[in-house]
mmCIF file of C-alpha atoms in Angstrom:
data_model
loop_
_atom_site.group_PDB
_atom_site.id
_atom_site.type_symbol
_atom_site.label_atom_id
_atom_site.label_comp_id
_atom_site.label_asym_id
_atom_site.label_seq_id
_atom_site.Cartn_x
_atom_site.Cartn_y
_atom_site.Cartn_z
ATOM 1 C CA UNK H 135 0.000 0.000 0.000
ATOM 2 C CA UNK H 136 1.506 3.299 -1.112
ATOM 3 C CA UNK H 137 0.223 5.408 1.764
ATOM 4 C CA UNK H 138 1.348 2.885 4.360
ATOM 5 C CA UNK H 139 4.794 3.064 2.805
ATOM 6 C CA UNK H 140 4.713 6.871 3.092
ATOM 7 C CA UNK H 141 3.615 6.682 6.720
ATOM 8 C CA UNK H 142 6.353 4.159 7.546
ATOM 9 C CA UNK H 143 8.906 6.483 5.971
ATOM 10 C CA UNK H 144 7.807 9.412 8.141
ATOM 11 C CA UNK H 145 7.918 7.278 11.275
ATOM 12 C CA UNK H 146 11.506 6.114 10.779
ATOM 13 C CA UNK H 147 12.792 8.622 13.315
ATOM 14 C CA UNK H 148 10.567 7.330 16.125
ATOM 15 C CA UNK H 149 8.582 9.398 18.599
ATOM 16 C CA UNK H 150 11.206 10.351 21.192
ATOM 17 C CA UNK H 151 14.507 12.291 20.909
ATOM 18 C CA UNK H 152 16.408 9.176 21.972
ATOM 19 C CA UNK H 153 14.809 7.285 19.079
ATOM 20 C CA UNK H 154 16.082 9.901 16.633
ATOM 21 C CA UNK H 155 19.646 9.735 17.907
ATOM 22 C CA UNK H 156 19.579 5.940 17.799
ATOM 23 C CA UNK H 157 18.243 5.948 14.229
ATOM 24 C CA UNK H 158 20.880 8.479 13.156
ATOM 25 C CA UNK H 159 23.595 5.920 13.891
ATOM 26 C CA UNK H 160 22.351 3.743 11.042
ATOM 27 C CA UNK H 161 23.721 3.820 7.516
ATOM 28 C CA UNK H 162 20.309 4.004 5.845
ATOM 29 C CA UNK H 163 20.148 7.293 3.935
ATOM 30 C CA UNK H 164 16.336 7.386 4.017
ATOM 31 C CA UNK H 165 16.351 7.127 7.802
ATOM 32 C CA UNK H 166 18.984 9.839 8.098
ATOM 33 C CA UNK H 167 16.868 12.143 5.931
ATOM 34 C CA UNK H 168 13.801 11.716 8.144
ATOM 35 C CA UNK H 169 15.915 12.121 11.277
ATOM 36 C CA UNK H 170 17.262 15.394 9.914
ATOM 37 C CA UNK H 171 13.683 16.562 9.275
ATOM 38 C CA UNK H 172 12.822 15.555 12.842
ATOM 39 C CA UNK H 173 15.795 17.392 14.332
ATOM 40 C CA UNK H 174 15.120 20.563 12.338
ATOM 41 C CA UNK H 175 11.541 20.615 13.625
ATOM 42 C CA UNK H 176 12.321 19.394 17.170
ATOM 43 C CA UNK H 177 10.559 16.090 16.553
ATOM 44 C CA UNK H 178 7.337 17.756 15.471
ATOM 45 C CA UNK H 179 7.488 17.570 11.668
ATOM 46 C CA UNK H 180 7.490 13.823 10.907
ATOM 47 C CA UNK H 181 4.867 13.060 13.561
ATOM 48 C CA UNK H 182 2.527 15.798 12.325
ATOM 49 C CA UNK H 183 2.953 14.733 8.692
ATOM 50 C CA UNK H 184 2.319 11.086 9.618
ATOM 51 C CA UNK H 185 -0.972 12.078 11.257
ATOM 52 C CA UNK H 186 -2.004 13.849 8.059
ATOM 53 C CA UNK H 187 -1.233 10.698 6.079
ATOM 54 C CA UNK H 188 -3.314 8.675 8.561
ATOM 55 C CA UNK H 189 -6.268 10.974 7.957
ATOM 56 C CA UNK H 190 -5.785 10.606 4.211
ATOM 57 C CA UNK H 191 -5.886 6.826 4.559
ATOM 58 C CA UNK H 192 -9.293 7.250 6.198
ATOM 59 C CA UNK H 193 -10.449 9.396 3.274
ATOM 60 C CA UNK H 194 -9.223 6.833 0.750
ATOM 61 C CA UNK H 195 -11.267 4.107 2.428
ATOM 62 C CA UNK H 196 -14.410 6.107 1.736
ATOM 63 C CA UNK H 197 -13.918 6.001 -2.010
ATOM 64 C CA UNK H 198 -16.047 3.562 -3.972
ATOM 65 C CA UNK H 199 -13.302 2.042 -6.089
ATOM 66 C CA UNK H 200 -9.677 1.092 -5.537
ATOM 67 C CA UNK H 201 -8.349 3.503 -8.131
ATOM 68 C CA UNK H 202 -10.951 6.077 -9.201
ATOM 69 C CA UNK H 203 -10.490 8.327 -12.184
ATOM 70 C CA UNK H 204 -9.753 12.021 -11.848
ATOM 71 C CA UNK H 205 -13.393 12.755 -12.722
ATOM 72 C CA UNK H 206 -14.751 10.447 -10.014
ATOM 73 C CA UNK H 207 -12.335 11.874 -7.445
ATOM 74 C CA UNK H 208 -13.562 15.373 -8.146
ATOM 75 C CA UNK H 209 -17.156 14.126 -8.068
ATOM 76 C CA UNK H 210 -16.598 12.576 -4.632
ATOM 77 C CA UNK H 211 -15.355 15.888 -3.279
ATOM 78 C CA UNK H 212 -17.957 17.933 -5.168
ATOM 79 C CA UNK H 213 -20.900 16.469 -3.256
ATOM 80 C CA UNK H 214 -19.717 18.400 -0.206
ATOM 81 C CA UNK H 215 -20.158 21.631 -2.157
ATOM 82 C CA UNK H 216 -23.822 21.494 -3.178
ATOM 83 C CA UNK H 217 -25.077 24.232 -0.877
ATOM 84 C CA UNK H 218 -23.847 27.757 -0.379
ATOM 85 C CA UNK H 219 -22.556 28.846 3.005
ATOM 86 C CA UNK H 220 -25.556 31.093 3.612
ATOM 87 C CA UNK H 221 -27.955 28.245 2.926
ATOM 88 C CA UNK H 222 -25.968 25.923 5.153
ATOM 89 C CA UNK H 223 -26.042 28.303 8.107
ATOM 90 C CA UNK H 224 -29.733 29.034 7.637
ATOM 91 C CA UNK H 225 -31.014 25.507 7.095
ATOM 92 C CA UNK H 226 -28.846 23.264 9.269
ATOM 93 C CA UNK H 227 -31.113 21.570 11.806
ATOM 94 C CA UNK H 228 -28.564 19.518 13.664
ATOM 95 C CA UNK H 229 -27.269 21.798 16.392
ATOM 96 C CA UNK H 230 -24.377 19.455 17.023
ATOM 97 C CA UNK H 231 -23.045 20.031 13.514
ATOM 98 C CA UNK H 232 -19.581 21.577 13.668
ATOM 99 C CA UNK H 233 -20.413 24.248 11.078
ATOM 100 C CA UNK H 234 -22.937 25.804 13.475
ATOM 101 C CA UNK H 235 -20.149 26.491 15.942
ATOM 102 C CA UNK H 236 -19.008 29.419 13.816
ATOM 103 C CA UNK H 237 -20.859 32.680 14.285
ATOM 104 C CA UNK H 238 -22.022 33.763 10.791
ATOM 105 C CA UNK H 239 -20.762 37.289 11.511
ATOM 106 C CA UNK H 240 -17.115 36.203 11.311
ATOM 107 C CA UNK H 241 -17.338 34.352 8.012
ATOM 108 C CA UNK H 242 -16.724 37.570 6.086
ATOM 109 C CA UNK H 243 -13.990 39.998 7.186
ATOM 110 C CA UNK H 244 -14.895 43.442 8.506
ATOM 111 C CA UNK H 245 -12.851 46.588 8.034
ATOM 112 C CA UNK H 246 -12.378 46.789 11.817
ATOM 113 C CA UNK H 247 -10.799 43.315 11.824
ATOM 114 C CA UNK H 248 -7.510 44.867 10.766
ATOM 115 C CA UNK H 249 -7.421 47.329 13.678
ATOM 116 C CA UNK H 250 -4.776 46.544 16.287
ATOM 117 C CA UNK H 251 -6.264 45.500 19.611
ATOM 118 C CA UNK H 252 -3.004 44.785 21.464
ATOM 119 C CA UNK H 253 0.417 45.573 20.035
ATOM 120 C CA UNK H 254 2.552 44.076 22.800
ATOM 121 C CA UNK H 255 1.628 40.392 23.107
ATOM 122 C CA UNK H 256 4.562 38.185 24.038
ATOM 123 C CA UNK H 257 5.168 35.213 21.701
ATOM 124 C CA UNK H 258 5.084 31.603 22.861
ATOM 125 C CA UNK H 259 7.535 30.297 20.275
ATOM 126 C CA UNK H 260 10.339 31.668 18.124
ATOM 127 C CA UNK H 261 13.516 33.589 18.763
ATOM 128 C CA UNK H 262 13.996 37.354 18.580
ATOM 129 C CA UNK H 263 10.428 37.863 17.424
ATOM 130 C CA UNK H 264 9.856 40.825 19.697
ATOM 131 C CA UNK H 265 6.154 41.212 20.338
ATOM 132 C CA UNK H 266 3.066 40.213 18.372
ATOM 133 C CA UNK H 267 0.258 42.494 17.283
ATOM 134 C CA UNK H 268 -3.198 41.079 17.955
ATOM 135 C CA UNK H 269 -5.976 42.446 15.780
ATOM 136 C CA UNK H 270 -9.645 42.915 16.542
ATOM 137 C CA UNK H 271 -10.351 40.243 13.935
ATOM 138 C CA UNK H 272 -8.226 37.724 15.791
ATOM 139 C CA UNK H 273 -10.151 38.471 18.980
ATOM 140 C CA UNK H 274 -13.429 37.932 17.131
ATOM 141 C CA UNK H 275 -12.228 34.607 15.736
ATOM 142 C CA UNK H 276 -11.216 33.368 19.182
ATOM 143 C CA UNK H 277 -14.427 34.479 20.897
ATOM 144 C CA UNK H 278 -17.046 33.938 18.174
ATOM 145 C CA UNK H 279 -15.301 31.119 16.325
ATOM 146 C CA UNK H 280 -15.536 27.407 17.129
ATOM 147 C CA UNK H 281 -13.296 27.719 20.208
ATOM 148 C CA UNK H 282 -15.630 30.187 21.976
ATOM 149 C CA UNK H 283 -12.885 31.280 24.360
ATOM 150 C CA UNK H 284 -13.987 32.805 27.644
ATOM 151 C CA UNK H 285 -12.724 36.100 29.065
ATOM 152 C CA UNK H 286 -10.360 34.201 31.348
ATOM 153 C CA UNK H 287 -8.955 32.222 28.411
ATOM 154 C CA UNK H 288 -8.559 35.379 26.329
ATOM 155 C CA UNK H 289 -6.488 36.876 29.151
ATOM 156 C CA UNK H 290 -4.200 33.857 28.939
ATOM 157 C CA UNK H 291 -4.160 34.122 25.138
ATOM 158 C CA UNK H 292 -2.994 37.740 25.428
ATOM 159 C CA UNK H 293 -0.410 36.712 28.062
ATOM 160 C CA UNK H 294 -2.070 39.017 30.605
ATOM 161 C CA UNK H 295 -2.480 38.533 34.335
ATOM 162 C CA UNK H 296 -5.919 37.361 35.431
ATOM 163 C CA UNK H 297 -7.613 38.901 38.447
ATOM 164 C CA UNK H 298 -10.998 40.238 39.488
ATOM 165 C CA UNK H 299 -10.370 43.653 37.965
ATOM 166 C CA UNK H 300 -8.714 42.599 34.698
ATOM 167 C CA UNK H 301 -11.623 40.547 33.326
ATOM 168 C CA UNK H 302 -14.229 43.369 33.478
ATOM 169 C CA UNK H 303 -11.716 45.722 31.837
ATOM 170 C CA UNK H 304 -11.068 43.162 29.104
ATOM 171 C CA UNK H 305 -14.786 42.761 28.445
ATOM 172 C CA UNK H 306 -15.281 46.520 28.322
ATOM 173 C CA UNK H 307 -12.375 47.080 25.933
ATOM 174 C CA UNK H 308 -13.563 44.338 23.595
ATOM 175 C CA UNK H 309 -17.142 45.624 23.652
ATOM 176 C CA UNK H 310 -15.832 49.006 22.495
ATOM 177 C CA UNK H 311 -14.371 47.146 19.509
ATOM 178 C CA UNK H 312 -17.679 45.412 18.826
ATOM 179 C CA UNK H 313 -16.632 42.033 20.253
ATOM 180 C CA UNK H 314 -19.060 40.749 22.870
ATOM 181 C CA UNK H 315 -18.753 37.552 24.874
ATOM 182 C CA UNK H 316 -21.801 35.316 24.869
ATOM 183 C CA UNK H 317 -23.027 34.064 28.232
ATOM 184 C CA UNK H 318 -23.891 30.786 26.515
ATOM 185 C CA UNK H 319 -20.374 30.231 25.228
ATOM 186 C CA UNK H 320 -19.049 26.740 25.875
ATOM 187 C CA UNK H 321 -15.379 26.849 25.067
ATOM 188 C CA UNK H 322 -13.413 23.884 23.809
ATOM 189 C CA UNK H 323 -10.849 22.260 26.057
ATOM 190 C CA UNK H 324 -7.605 24.245 25.564
ATOM 191 C CA UNK H 325 -4.788 22.480 23.755
ATOM 192 C CA UNK H 326 -1.293 23.336 22.555
ATOM 193 C CA UNK H 327 -2.498 25.315 19.555
ATOM 194 C CA UNK H 328 -4.916 27.312 21.723
ATOM 195 C CA UNK H 329 -1.989 29.215 23.209
ATOM 196 C CA UNK H 330 -0.451 30.162 19.852
ATOM 197 C CA UNK H 331 -1.325 33.376 18.093
ATOM 198 C CA UNK H 332 -2.294 33.132 14.441
ATOM 199 C CA UNK H 333 1.040 34.722 13.517
ATOM 200 C CA UNK H 334 2.920 31.942 15.306
ATOM 201 C CA UNK H 335 0.683 29.116 14.069
ATOM 202 C CA UNK H 336 0.965 30.216 10.434
ATOM 203 C CA UNK H 337 4.744 30.578 10.745
ATOM 204 C CA UNK H 338 4.929 27.080 12.260
ATOM 205 C CA UNK H 339 2.954 25.639 9.334
ATOM 206 C CA UNK H 340 5.087 27.409 6.730
ATOM 207 C CA UNK H 341 8.429 26.523 8.305
ATOM 208 C CA UNK H 342 7.520 22.884 8.956
ATOM 209 C CA UNK H 343 6.174 22.600 5.416
ATOM 210 C CA UNK H 344 9.419 24.016 4.038
ATOM 211 C CA UNK H 345 11.473 21.344 5.796
ATOM 212 C CA UNK H 346 9.027 18.659 4.673
ATOM 213 C CA UNK H 347 9.307 19.708 1.036
ATOM 214 C CA UNK H 348 13.068 19.153 1.293
ATOM 215 C CA UNK H 349 12.526 15.531 2.375
ATOM 216 C CA UNK H 350 13.096 13.144 -0.555
ATOM 217 C CA UNK H 351 10.914 10.045 -0.949
ATOM 218 C CA UNK H 352 12.348 6.791 0.327
ATOM 219 C CA UNK H 353 13.671 4.027 -1.885
ATOM 220 C CA UNK H 354 10.606 1.908 -1.043
ATOM 221 C CA UNK H 355 8.300 4.768 -2.022
ATOM 222 C CA UNK H 356 10.047 5.161 -5.374
ATOM 223 C CA UNK H 357 9.841 1.417 -6.020
ATOM 224 C CA UNK H 358 6.128 1.346 -5.191
ATOM 225 C CA UNK H 359 5.417 4.299 -7.462
ATOM 226 C CA UNK H 360 7.294 2.604 -10.285
ATOM 227 C CA UNK H 361 5.527 -0.727 -9.731
ATOM 228 C CA UNK H 362 2.039 0.741 -9.208
ATOM 229 C CA UNK H 363 1.747 3.755 -11.528
ATOM 230 C CA UNK H 364 -2.070 3.718 -11.578
ATOM 231 C CA UNK H 365 -2.313 3.910 -7.791
ATOM 232 C CA UNK H 366 0.357 6.613 -7.710
ATOM 233 C CA UNK H 367 -1.616 8.640 -10.252
ATOM 234 C CA UNK H 368 -4.752 8.155 -8.165
ATOM 235 C CA UNK H 369 -3.007 9.458 -5.044
ATOM 236 C CA UNK H 370 -1.647 12.463 -6.924
ATOM 237 C CA UNK H 371 -5.161 13.400 -8.015
ATOM 238 C CA UNK H 372 -6.550 12.980 -4.500
ATOM 239 C CA UNK H 373 -3.714 15.001 -2.980
ATOM 240 C CA UNK H 374 -4.189 17.713 -5.592
ATOM 241 C CA UNK H 375 -7.931 17.952 -4.892
ATOM 242 C CA UNK H 376 -7.388 18.180 -1.140
ATOM 243 C CA UNK H 377 -4.611 20.737 -1.528
ATOM 244 C CA UNK H 378 -6.879 22.894 -3.682
ATOM 245 C CA UNK H 379 -9.654 22.663 -1.088
ATOM 246 C CA UNK H 380 -7.319 23.627 1.756
ATOM 247 C CA UNK H 381 -5.795 26.462 -0.242
ATOM 248 C CA UNK H 382 -9.195 27.821 -1.264
ATOM 249 C CA UNK H 383 -9.995 28.747 2.349
ATOM 250 C CA UNK H 384 -7.083 31.186 2.340
ATOM 251 C CA UNK H 385 -3.559 31.033 3.652
ATOM 252 C CA UNK H 386 -4.175 33.850 6.117
ATOM 253 C CA UNK H 387 -7.359 35.012 7.869
ATOM 254 C CA UNK H 388 -7.760 38.029 5.606
ATOM 255 C CA UNK H 389 -7.597 35.751 2.546
ATOM 256 C CA UNK H 390 -10.449 33.481 3.604
ATOM 257 C CA UNK H 391 -12.986 32.541 0.972
ATOM 258 C CA UNK H 392 -16.051 30.603 2.110
ATOM 259 C CA UNK H 393 -18.652 29.734 -0.509
ATOM 260 C CA UNK H 394 -19.720 26.149 0.161
ATOM 261 C CA UNK H 395 -20.511 23.767 2.993
ATOM 262 C CA UNK H 396 -17.102 22.150 2.511
ATOM 263 C CA UNK H 397 -15.430 25.548 2.851
ATOM 264 C CA UNK H 398 -17.342 26.151 6.071
ATOM 265 C CA UNK H 399 -16.030 22.945 7.635
ATOM 266 C CA UNK H 400 -12.505 23.740 6.466
ATOM 267 C CA UNK H 401 -12.853 27.221 7.957
ATOM 268 C CA UNK H 402 -13.688 25.623 11.289
ATOM 269 C CA UNK H 403 -10.591 23.410 11.011
ATOM 270 C CA UNK H 404 -8.575 26.491 10.148
ATOM 271 C CA UNK H 405 -9.881 28.557 13.070
ATOM 272 C CA UNK H 406 -9.554 25.799 15.668
ATOM 273 C CA UNK H 407 -5.896 25.366 14.696
ATOM 274 C CA UNK H 408 -5.303 29.138 14.411
ATOM 275 C CA UNK H 409 -4.604 28.715 10.684
ATOM 276 C CA UNK H 410 -1.972 26.033 11.211
ATOM 277 C CA UNK H 411 -4.047 22.990 10.262
ATOM 278 C CA UNK H 412 -5.148 23.623 6.694
ATOM 279 C CA UNK H 413 -1.853 25.299 5.751
ATOM 280 C CA UNK H 414 0.225 22.359 6.946
ATOM 281 C CA UNK H 415 -2.228 19.873 5.455
ATOM 282 C CA UNK H 416 -1.803 21.594 2.072
ATOM 283 C CA UNK H 417 1.991 21.346 2.443
ATOM 284 C CA UNK H 418 1.778 17.601 3.073
ATOM 285 C CA UNK H 419 -0.452 17.189 0.017
ATOM 286 C CA UNK H 420 2.061 19.083 -2.138
ATOM 287 C CA UNK H 421 4.877 16.894 -0.839
ATOM 288 C CA UNK H 422 2.807 13.770 -1.492
ATOM 289 C CA UNK H 423 2.208 14.810 -5.102
ATOM 290 C CA UNK H 424 5.952 15.264 -5.551
ATOM 291 C CA UNK H 425 6.689 11.925 -3.871
ATOM 292 C CA UNK H 426 4.192 10.075 -6.080
ATOM 293 C CA UNK H 427 5.690 11.473 -9.306
#
């Protein structure tokens, strides 16, 4: 199986730093290449890319035939795009549907989204980055988006001290910018990406993707592509379709373009991951197309 071969290649370095150092002692060039990718990204890159490949394997299993044509691949993805975003928001009856977790008011950018709310937010990652500017739009996406962050969580997001006086001030300042917390907000459980600003998350996706694109396919991958050209072509078409879908949402928040139900779900994925998820996913799909050539 081609994708299993790709996943095995990405997992050569192991999951722990000690595994990487042990693998580096080998003479296998493919293993050394993945270990270098792991070291450059502090162990994050290969594991994240392998998870993307795992999700793609799940997608492949949903297809009706072993090796569909380009037309059938596009048809499979097209059925997600039958309704417009406006229709989807207005007619969805299942309140548990993930698309309903996005306030319709943040689907389209506002002119005030580009106003700076806080120009002195300390970064979580990176060296010599100085401070980060948080916009009103980013506050809206955290509070009205699928995460539904509370005032206390927003304080943590802005790297501010939390006390009895700071939360009312935060609410008041945001209300002046047109951002109002909902009393019915049920925030998601915070995770690693929750603490990253969009600036940091996008930079992480771009930098990790750059290192991934420098990773050559393994000898086994090349052999499988040569021995199974039809399956390799199929995977290239699937990867291309997914990359186009991820890219269509927009690389940055101000670039977002939401026209279909599929776009709405991808927007949720984008917002939950602070614009890391779909950008990195697109990078993996580009690398997969190159590896299957």
